[in-house]
JSON list of C-alpha atoms and ligand atoms in Angstrom, two decimals:
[
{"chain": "X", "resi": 741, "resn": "UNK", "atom": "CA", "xyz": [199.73, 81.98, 45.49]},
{"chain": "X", "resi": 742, "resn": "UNK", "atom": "CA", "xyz": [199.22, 81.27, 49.37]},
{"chain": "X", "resi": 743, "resn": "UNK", "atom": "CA", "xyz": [196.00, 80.48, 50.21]},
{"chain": "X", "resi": 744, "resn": "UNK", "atom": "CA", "xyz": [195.51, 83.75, 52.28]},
{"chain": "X", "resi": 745, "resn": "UNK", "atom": "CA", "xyz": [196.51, 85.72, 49.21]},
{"chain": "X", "resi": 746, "resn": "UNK", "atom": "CA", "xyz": [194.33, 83.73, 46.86]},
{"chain": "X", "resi": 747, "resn": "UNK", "atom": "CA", "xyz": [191.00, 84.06, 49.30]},
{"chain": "X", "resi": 748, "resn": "UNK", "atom": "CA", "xyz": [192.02, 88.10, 49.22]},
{"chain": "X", "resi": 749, "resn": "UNK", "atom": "CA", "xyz": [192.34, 88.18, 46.01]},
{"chain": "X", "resi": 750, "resn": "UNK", "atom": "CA", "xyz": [188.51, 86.46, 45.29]},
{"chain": "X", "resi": 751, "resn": "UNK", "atom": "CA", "xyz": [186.72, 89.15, 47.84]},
{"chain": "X", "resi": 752, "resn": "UNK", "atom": "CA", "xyz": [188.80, 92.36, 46.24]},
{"chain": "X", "resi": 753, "resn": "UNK", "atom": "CA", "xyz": [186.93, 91.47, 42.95]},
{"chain": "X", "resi": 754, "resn": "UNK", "atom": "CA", "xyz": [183.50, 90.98, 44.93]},
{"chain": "X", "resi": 755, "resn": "UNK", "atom": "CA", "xyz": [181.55, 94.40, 43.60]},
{"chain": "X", "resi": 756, "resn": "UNK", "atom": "CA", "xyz": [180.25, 94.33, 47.52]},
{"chain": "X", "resi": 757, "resn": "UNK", "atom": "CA", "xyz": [183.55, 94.07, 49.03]},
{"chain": "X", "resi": 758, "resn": "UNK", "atom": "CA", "xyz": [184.67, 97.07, 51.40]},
{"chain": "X", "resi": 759, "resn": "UNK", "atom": "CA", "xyz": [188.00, 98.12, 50.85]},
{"chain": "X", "resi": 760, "resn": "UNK", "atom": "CA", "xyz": [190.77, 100.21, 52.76]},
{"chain": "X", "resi": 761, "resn": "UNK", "atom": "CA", "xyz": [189.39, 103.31, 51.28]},
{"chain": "X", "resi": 762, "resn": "UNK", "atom": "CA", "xyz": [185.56, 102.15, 51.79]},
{"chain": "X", "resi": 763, "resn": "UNK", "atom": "CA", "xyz": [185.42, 101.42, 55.48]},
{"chain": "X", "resi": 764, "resn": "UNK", "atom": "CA", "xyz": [184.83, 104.26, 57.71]},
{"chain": "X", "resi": 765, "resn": "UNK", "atom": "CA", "xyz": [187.57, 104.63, 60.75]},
{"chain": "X", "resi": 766, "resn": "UNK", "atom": "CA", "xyz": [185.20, 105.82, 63.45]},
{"chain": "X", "resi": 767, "resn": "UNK", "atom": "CA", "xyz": [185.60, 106.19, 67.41]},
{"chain": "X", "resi": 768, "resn": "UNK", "atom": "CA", "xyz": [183.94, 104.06, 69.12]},
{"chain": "X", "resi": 769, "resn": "UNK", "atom": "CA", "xyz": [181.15, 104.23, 71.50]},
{"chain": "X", "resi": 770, "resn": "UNK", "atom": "CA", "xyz": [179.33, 102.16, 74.41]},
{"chain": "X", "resi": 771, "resn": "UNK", "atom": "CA", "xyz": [176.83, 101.12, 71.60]},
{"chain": "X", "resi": 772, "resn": "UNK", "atom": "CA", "xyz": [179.55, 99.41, 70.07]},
{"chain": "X", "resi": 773, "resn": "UNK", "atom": "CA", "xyz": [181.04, 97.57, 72.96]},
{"chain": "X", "resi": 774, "resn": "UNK", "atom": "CA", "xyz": [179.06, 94.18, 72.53]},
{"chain": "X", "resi": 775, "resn": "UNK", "atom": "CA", "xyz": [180.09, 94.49, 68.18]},
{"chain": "X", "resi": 776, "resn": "UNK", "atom": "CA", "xyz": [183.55, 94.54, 69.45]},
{"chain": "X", "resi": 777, "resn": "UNK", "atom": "CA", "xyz": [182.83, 91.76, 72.15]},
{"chain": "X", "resi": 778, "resn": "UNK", "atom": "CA", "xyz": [181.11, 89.37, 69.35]},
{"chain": "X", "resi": 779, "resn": "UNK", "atom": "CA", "xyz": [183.80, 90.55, 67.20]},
{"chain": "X", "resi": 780, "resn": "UNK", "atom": "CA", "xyz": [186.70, 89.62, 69.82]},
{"chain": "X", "resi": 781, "resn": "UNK", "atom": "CA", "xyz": [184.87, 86.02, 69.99]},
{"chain": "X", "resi": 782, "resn": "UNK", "atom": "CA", "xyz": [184.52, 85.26, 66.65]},
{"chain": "X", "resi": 783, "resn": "UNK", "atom": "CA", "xyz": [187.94, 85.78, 65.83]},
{"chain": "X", "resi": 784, "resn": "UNK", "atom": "CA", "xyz": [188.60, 82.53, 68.07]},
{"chain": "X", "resi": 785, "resn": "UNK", "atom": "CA", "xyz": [192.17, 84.08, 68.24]},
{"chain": "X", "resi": 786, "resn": "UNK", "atom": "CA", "xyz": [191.82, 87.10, 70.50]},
{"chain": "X", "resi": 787, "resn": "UNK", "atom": "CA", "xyz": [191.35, 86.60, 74.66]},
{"chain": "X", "resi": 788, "resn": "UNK", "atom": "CA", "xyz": [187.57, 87.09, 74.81]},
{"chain": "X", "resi": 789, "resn": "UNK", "atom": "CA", "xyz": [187.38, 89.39, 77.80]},
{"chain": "X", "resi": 790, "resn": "UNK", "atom": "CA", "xyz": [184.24, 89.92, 79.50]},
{"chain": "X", "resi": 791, "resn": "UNK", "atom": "CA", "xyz": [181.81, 91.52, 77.35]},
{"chain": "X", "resi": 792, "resn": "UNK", "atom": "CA", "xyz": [181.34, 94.49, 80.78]},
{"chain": "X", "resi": 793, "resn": "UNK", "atom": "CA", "xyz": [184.78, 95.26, 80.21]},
{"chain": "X", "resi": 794, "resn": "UNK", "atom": "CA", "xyz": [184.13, 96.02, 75.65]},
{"chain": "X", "resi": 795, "resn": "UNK", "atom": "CA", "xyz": [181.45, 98.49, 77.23]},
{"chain": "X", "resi": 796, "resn": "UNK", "atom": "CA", "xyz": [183.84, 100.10, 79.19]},
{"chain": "X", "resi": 797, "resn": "UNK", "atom": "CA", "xyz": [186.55, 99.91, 77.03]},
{"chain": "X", "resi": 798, "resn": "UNK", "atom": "CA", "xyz": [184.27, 102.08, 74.16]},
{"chain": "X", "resi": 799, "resn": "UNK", "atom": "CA", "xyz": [183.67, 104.71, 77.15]},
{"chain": "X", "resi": 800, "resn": "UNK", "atom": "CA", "xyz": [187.09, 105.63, 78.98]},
{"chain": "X", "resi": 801, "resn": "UNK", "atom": "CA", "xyz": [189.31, 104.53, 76.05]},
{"chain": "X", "resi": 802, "resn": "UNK", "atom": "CA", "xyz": [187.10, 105.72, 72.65]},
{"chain": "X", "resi": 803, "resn": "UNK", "atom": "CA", "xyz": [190.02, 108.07, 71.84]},
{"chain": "X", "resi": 804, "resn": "UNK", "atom": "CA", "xyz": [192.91, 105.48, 71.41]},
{"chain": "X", "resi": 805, "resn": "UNK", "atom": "CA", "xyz": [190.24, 102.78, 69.94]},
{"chain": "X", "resi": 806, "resn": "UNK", "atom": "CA", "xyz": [188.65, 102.64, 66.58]},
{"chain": "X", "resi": 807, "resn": "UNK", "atom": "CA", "xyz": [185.95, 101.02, 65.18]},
{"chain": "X", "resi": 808, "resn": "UNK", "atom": "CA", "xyz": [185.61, 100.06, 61.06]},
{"chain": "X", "resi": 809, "resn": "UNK", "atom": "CA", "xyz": [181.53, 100.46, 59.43]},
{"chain": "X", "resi": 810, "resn": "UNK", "atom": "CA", "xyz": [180.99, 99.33, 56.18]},
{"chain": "X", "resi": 811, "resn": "UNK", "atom": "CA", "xyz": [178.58, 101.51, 53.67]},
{"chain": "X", "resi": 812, "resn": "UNK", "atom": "CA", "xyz": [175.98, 99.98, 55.83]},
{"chain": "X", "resi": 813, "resn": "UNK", "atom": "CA", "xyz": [177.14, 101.26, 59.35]},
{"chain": "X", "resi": 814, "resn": "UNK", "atom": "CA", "xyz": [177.50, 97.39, 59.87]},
{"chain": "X", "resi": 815, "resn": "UNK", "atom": "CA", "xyz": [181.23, 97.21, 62.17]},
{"chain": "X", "resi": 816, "resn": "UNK", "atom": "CA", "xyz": [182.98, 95.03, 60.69]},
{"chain": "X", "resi": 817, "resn": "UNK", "atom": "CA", "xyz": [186.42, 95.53, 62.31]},
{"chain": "X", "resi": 818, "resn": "UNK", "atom": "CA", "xyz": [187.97, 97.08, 65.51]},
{"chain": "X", "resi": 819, "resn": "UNK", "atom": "CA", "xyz": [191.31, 98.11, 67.23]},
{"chain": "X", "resi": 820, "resn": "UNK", "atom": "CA", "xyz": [191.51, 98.99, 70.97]},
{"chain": "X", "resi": 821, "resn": "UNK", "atom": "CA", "xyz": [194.30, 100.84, 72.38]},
{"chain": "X", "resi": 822, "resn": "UNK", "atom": "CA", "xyz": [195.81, 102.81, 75.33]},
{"chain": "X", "resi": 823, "resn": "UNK", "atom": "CA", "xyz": [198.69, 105.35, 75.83]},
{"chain": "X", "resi": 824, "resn": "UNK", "atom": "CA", "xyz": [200.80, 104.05, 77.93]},
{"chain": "X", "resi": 825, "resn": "UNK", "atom": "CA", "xyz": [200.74, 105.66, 81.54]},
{"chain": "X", "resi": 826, "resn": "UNK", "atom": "CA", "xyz": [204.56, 105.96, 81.40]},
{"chain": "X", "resi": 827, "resn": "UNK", "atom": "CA", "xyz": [205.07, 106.52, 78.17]},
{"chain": "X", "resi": 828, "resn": "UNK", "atom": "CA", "xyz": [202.25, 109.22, 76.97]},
{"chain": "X", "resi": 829, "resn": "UNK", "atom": "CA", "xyz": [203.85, 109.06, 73.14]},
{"chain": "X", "resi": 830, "resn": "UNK", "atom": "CA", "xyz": [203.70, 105.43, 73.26]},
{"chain": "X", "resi": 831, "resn": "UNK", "atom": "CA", "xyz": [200.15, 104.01, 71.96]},
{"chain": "X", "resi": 832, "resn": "UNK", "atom": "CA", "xyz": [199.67, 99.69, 72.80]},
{"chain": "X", "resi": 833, "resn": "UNK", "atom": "CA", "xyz": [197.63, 97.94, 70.78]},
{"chain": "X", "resi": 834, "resn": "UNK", "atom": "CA", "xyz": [195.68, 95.79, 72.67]},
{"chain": "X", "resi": 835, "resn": "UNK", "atom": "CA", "xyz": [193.29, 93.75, 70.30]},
{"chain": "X", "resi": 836, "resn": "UNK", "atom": "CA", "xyz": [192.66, 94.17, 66.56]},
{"chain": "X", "resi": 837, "resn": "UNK", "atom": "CA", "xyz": [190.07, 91.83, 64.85]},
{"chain": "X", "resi": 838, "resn": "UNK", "atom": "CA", "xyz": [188.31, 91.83, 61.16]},
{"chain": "X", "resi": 839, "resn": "UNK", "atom": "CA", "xyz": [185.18, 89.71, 60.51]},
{"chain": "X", "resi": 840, "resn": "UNK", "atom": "CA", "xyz": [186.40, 86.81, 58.99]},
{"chain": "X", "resi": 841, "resn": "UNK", "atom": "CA", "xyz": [184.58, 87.41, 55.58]},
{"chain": "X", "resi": 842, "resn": "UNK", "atom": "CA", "xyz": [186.35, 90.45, 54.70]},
{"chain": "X", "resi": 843, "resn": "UNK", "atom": "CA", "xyz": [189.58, 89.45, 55.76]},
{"chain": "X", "resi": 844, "resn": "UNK", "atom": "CA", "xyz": [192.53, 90.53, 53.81]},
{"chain": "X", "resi": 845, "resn": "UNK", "atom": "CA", "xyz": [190.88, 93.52, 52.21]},
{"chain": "X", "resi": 846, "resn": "UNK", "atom": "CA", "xyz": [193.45, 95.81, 54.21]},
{"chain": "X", "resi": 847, "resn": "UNK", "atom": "CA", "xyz": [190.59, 96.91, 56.40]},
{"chain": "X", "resi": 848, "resn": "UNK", "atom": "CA", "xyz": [193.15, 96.15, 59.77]},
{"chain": "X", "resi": 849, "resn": "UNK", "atom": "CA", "xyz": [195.96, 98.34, 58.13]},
{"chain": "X", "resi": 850, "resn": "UNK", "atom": "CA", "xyz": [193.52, 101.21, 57.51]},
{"chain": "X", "resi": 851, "resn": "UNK", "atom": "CA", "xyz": [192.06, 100.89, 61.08]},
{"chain": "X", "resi": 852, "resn": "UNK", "atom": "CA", "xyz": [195.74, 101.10, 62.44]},
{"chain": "X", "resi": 853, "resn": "UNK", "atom": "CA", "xyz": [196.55, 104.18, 59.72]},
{"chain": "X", "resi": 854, "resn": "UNK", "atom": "CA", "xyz": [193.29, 105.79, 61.01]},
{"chain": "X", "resi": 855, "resn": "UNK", "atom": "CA", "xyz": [193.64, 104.98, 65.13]},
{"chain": "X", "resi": 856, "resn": "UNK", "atom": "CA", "xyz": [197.44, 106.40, 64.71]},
{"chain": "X", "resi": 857, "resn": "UNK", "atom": "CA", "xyz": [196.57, 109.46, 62.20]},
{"chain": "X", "resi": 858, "resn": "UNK", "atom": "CA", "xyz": [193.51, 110.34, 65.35]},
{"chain": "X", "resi": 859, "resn": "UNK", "atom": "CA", "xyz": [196.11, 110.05, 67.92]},
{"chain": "X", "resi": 860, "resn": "UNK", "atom": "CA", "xyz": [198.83, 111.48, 66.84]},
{"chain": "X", "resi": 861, "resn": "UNK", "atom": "CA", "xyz": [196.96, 114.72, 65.97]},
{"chain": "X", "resi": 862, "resn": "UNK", "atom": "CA", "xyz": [195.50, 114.72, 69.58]},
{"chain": "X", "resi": 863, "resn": "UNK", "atom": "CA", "xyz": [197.70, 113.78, 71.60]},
{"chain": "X", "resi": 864, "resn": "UNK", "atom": "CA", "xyz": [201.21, 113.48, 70.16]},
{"chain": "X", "resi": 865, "resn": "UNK", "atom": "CA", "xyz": [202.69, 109.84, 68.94]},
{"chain": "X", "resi": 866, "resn": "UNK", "atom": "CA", "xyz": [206.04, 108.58, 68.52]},
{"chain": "X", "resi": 867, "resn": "UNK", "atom": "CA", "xyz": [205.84, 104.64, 68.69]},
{"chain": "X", "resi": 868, "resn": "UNK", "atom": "CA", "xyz": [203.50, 101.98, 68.76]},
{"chain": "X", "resi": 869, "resn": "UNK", "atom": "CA", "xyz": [203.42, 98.99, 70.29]},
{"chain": "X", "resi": 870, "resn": "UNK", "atom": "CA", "xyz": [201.91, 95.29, 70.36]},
{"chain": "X", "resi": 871, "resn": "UNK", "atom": "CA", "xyz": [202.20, 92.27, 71.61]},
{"chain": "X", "resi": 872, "resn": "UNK", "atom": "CA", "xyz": [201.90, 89.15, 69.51]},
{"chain": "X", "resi": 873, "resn": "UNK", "atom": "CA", "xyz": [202.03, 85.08, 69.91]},
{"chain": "X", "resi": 874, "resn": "UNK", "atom": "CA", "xyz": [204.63, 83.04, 67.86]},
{"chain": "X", "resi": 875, "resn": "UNK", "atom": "CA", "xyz": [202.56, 81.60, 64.97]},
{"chain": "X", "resi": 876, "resn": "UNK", "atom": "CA", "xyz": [200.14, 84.62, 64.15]},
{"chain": "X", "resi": 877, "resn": "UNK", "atom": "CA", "xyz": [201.57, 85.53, 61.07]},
{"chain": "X", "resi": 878, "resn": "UNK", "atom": "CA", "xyz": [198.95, 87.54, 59.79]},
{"chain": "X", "resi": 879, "resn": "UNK", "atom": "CA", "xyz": [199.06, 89.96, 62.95]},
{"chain": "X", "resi": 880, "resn": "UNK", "atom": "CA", "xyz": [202.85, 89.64, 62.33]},
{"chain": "X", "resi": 881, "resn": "UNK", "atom": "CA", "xyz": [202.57, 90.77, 58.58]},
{"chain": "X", "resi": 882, "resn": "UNK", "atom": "CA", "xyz": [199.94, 93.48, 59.60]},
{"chain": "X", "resi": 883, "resn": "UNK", "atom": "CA", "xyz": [202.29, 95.34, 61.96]},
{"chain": "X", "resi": 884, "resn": "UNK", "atom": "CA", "xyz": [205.76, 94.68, 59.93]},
{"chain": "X", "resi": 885, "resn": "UNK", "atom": "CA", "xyz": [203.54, 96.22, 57.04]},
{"chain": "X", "resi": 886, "resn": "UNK", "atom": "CA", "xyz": [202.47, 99.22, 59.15]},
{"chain": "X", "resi": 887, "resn": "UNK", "atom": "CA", "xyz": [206.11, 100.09, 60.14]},
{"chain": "X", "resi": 888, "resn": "UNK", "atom": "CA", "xyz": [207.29, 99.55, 56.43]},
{"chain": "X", "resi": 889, "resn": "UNK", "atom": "CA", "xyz": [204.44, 101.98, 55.62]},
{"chain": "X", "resi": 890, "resn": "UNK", "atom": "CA", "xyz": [205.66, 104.68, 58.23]},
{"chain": "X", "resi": 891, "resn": "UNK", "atom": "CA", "xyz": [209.39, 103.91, 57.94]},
{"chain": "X", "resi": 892, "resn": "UNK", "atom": "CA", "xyz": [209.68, 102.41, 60.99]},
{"chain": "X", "resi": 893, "resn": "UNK", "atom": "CA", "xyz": [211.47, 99.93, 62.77]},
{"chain": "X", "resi": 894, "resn": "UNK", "atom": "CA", "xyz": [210.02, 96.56, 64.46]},
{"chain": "X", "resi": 895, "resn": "UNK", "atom": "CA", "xyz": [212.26, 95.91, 67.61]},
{"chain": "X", "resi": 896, "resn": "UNK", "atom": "CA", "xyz": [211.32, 92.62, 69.27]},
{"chain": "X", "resi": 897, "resn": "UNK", "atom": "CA", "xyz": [211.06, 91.02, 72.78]},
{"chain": "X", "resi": 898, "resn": "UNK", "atom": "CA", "xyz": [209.22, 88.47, 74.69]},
{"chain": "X", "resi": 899, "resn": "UNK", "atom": "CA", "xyz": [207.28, 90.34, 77.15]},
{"chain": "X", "resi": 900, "resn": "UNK", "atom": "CA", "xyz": [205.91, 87.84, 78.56]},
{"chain": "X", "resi": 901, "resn": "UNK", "atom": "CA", "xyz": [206.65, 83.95, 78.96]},
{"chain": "X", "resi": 902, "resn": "UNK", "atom": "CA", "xyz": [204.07, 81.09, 78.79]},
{"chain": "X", "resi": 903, "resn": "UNK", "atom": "CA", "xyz": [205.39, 79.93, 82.33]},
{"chain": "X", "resi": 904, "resn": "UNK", "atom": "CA", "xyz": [204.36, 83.75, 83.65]},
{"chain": "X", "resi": 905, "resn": "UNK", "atom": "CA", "xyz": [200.68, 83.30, 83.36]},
{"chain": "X", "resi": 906, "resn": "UNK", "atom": "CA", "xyz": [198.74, 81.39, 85.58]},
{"chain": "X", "resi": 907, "resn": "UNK", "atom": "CA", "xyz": [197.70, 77.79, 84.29]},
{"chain": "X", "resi": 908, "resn": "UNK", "atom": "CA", "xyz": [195.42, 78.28, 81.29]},
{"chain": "X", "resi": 909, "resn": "UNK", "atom": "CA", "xyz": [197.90, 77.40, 78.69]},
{"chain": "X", "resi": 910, "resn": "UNK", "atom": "CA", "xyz": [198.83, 80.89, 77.22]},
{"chain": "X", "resi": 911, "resn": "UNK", "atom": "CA", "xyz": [200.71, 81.48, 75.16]},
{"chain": "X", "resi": 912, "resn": "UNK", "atom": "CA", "xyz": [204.07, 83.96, 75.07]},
{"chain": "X", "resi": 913, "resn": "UNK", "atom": "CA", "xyz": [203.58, 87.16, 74.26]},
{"chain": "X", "resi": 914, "resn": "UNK", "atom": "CA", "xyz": [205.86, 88.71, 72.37]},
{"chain": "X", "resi": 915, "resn": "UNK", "atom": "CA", "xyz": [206.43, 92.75, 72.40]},
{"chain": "X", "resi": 916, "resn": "UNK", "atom": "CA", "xyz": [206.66, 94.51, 69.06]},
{"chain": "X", "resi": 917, "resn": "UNK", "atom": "CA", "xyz": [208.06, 97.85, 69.63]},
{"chain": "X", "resi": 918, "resn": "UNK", "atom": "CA", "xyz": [207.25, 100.53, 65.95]},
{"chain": "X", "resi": 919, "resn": "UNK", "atom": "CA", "xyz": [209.32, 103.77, 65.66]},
{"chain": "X", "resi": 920, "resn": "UNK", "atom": "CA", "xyz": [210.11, 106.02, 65.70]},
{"chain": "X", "resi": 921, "resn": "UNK", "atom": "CA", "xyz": [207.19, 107.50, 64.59]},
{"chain": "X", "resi": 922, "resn": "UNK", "atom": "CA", "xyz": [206.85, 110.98, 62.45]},
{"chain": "X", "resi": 923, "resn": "UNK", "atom": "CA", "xyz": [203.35, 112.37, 61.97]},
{"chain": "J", "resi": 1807, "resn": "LIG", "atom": "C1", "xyz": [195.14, 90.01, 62.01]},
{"chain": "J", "resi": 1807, "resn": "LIG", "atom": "C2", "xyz": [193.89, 90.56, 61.31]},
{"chain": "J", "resi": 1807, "resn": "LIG", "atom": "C3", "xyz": [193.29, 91.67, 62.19]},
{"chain": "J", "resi": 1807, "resn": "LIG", "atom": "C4", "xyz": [194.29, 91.14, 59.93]},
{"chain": "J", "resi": 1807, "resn": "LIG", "atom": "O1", "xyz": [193.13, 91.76, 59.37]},
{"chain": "J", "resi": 1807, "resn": "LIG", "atom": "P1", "xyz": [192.98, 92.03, 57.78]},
{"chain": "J", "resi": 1807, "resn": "LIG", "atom": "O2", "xyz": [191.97, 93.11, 57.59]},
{"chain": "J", "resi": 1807, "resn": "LIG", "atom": "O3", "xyz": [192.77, 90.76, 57.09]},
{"chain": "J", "resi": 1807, "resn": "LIG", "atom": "O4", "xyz": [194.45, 92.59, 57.44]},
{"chain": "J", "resi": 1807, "resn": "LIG", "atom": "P2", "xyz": [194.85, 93.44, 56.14]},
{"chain": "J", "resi": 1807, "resn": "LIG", "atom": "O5", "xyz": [194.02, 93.02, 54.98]},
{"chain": "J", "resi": 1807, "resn": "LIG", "atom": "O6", "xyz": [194.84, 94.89, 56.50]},
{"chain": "J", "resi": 1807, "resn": "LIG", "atom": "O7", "xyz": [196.34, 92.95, 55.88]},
{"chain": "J", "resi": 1807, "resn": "LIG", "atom": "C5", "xyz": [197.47, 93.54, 56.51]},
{"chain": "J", "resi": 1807, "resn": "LIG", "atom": "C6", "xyz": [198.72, 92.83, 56.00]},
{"chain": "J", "resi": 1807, "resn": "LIG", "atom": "O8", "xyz": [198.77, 91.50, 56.54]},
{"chain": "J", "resi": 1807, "resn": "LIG", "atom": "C7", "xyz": [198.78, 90.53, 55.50]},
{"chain": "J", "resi": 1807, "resn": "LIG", "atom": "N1", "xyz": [197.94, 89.42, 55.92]},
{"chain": "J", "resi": 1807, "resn": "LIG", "atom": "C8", "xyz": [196.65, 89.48, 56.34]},
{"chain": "J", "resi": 1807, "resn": "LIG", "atom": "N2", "xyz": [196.21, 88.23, 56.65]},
{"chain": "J", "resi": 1807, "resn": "LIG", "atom": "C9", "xyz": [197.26, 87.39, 56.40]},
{"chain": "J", "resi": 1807, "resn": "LIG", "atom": "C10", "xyz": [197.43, 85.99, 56.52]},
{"chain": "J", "resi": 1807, "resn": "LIG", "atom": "N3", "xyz": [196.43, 85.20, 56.96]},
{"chain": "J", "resi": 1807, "resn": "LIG", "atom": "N4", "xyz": [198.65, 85.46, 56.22]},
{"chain": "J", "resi": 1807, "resn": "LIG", "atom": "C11", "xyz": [199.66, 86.24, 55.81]},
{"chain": "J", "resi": 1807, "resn": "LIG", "atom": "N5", "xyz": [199.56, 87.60, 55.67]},
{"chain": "J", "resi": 1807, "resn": "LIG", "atom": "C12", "xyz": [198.37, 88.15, 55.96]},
{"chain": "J", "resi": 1807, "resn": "LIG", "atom": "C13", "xyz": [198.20, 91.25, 54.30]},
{"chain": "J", "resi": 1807, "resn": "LIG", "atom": "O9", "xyz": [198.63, 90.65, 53.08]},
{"chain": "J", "resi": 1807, "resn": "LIG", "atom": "C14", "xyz": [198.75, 92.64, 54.48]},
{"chain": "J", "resi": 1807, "resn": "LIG", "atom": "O10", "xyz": [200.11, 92.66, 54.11]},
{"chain": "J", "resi": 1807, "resn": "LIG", "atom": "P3", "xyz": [200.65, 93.77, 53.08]},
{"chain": "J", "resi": 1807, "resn": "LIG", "atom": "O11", "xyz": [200.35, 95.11, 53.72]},
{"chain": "J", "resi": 1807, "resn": "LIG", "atom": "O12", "xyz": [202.09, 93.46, 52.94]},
{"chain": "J", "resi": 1807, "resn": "LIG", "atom": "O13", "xyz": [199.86, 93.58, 51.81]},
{"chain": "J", "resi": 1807, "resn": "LIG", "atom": "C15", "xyz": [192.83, 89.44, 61.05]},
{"chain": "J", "resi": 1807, "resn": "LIG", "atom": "O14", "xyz": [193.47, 88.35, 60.43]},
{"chain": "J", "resi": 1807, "resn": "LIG", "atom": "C16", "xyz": [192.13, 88.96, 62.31]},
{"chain": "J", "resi": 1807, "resn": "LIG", "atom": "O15", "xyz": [191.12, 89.53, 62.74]},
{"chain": "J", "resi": 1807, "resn": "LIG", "atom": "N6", "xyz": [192.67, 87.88, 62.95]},
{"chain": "J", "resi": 1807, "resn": "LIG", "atom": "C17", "xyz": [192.08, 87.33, 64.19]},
{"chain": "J", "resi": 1807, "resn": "LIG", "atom": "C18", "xyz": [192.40, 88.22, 65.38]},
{"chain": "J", "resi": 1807, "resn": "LIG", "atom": "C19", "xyz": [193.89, 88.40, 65.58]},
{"chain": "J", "resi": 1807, "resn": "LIG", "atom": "O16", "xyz": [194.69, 87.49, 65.44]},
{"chain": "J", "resi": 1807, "resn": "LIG", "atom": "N7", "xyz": [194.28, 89.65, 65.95]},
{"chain": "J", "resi": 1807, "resn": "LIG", "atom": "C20", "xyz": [195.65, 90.01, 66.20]},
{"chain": "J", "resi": 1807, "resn": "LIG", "atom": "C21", "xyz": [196.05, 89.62, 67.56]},
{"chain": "J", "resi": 1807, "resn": "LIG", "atom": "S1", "xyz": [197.66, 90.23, 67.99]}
]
């Protein structure tokens, strides 16, 4: 067993762990933009943008965002998302994070099942897209798992080089393009 699959396999038996069908999917709101901020930092994976722009985020773009509560109302999770200007059926995933303690509980995939579901029932979705850097294999196995789910297709393409962005060491970006999509 991996260590990632042993870890998820402790905190399923937990009789306080949240689960897939546990969490509630909600949208967002300017409440929850510094949860998503602390969330975003925490995850020492994500670009931590400034915490004005989470606020912000939760206000103009609530409806292509979601936000995970546990029994408590506590967020423990969050997706953010836009449709893309040129591409209205398209939806881009911009960040997803999970607290670190409830990791591997399939709280991401059920925030990405509930963000699409919302979505596609209000505005119409045929593909989703992400970008991801080489090495993140958990956000790699999250949205291969997602298309397998939907019976989808991953096509992939660096979107971005390292030698694009200015000098801060970033890393590529890689586009993951899911679809088509049938809701
Ligand atoms: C990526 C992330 C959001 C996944 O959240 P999660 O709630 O643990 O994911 P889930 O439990 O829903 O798992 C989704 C799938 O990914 C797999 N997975 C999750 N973590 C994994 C890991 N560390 N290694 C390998 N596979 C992993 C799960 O087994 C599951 O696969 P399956 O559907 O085939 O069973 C979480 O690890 C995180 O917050 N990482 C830091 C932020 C980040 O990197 N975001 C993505 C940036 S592009």
């Amino acid at each position: 067993m991996t260590a990632h699959a042993e870890l998820a396999h402790y905190r399923k038996h937990l009789p306080s762990a949240p689960t897939a069908s546990t969490v509630r999917i909600d949208r967002p709101s300017p409440g929850d933009g510094p949860l998503l901020w602390r969330l975003a930092r925490d995850s020492r994976t994500l670009d931590l943008n400034s915490s004005y722009s989470y606020l912000l985020w939760c206000r103009d773009f609530a409806g292509t965002s979601a936000v995970a509560r546990d029994s408590s109302g506590r967020a423990i999770g969050f997706v953010s998302g836009y449709l893309r200007p040129e591409a209205p059926g398209t939806l881009l995933v911009w960040q997803i994070a999970v607290d670190e303690s409830v990791r591997g509980l399939g709280i991401a995939g059920a925030l990405l099942d509930g963000l699409c579901a919302r979505v596609a029932a209000e505005h119409g979705l045929s593909s989703l897209e992400t970008t991801i850097s080489p090495g993140n294999h958990a956000s790699e196995r999250l949205f291969a798992s997602y298309a397998e789910r939907h019976g989808a297709t991953v096509a992939r393409e660096v979107l971005f080089r390292a030698d694009e962005f200015p000098e801060d060491g970033h890393h590529p970006e890689v586009l993951h393009r899911i679809g088509p999509l049938i809701f």
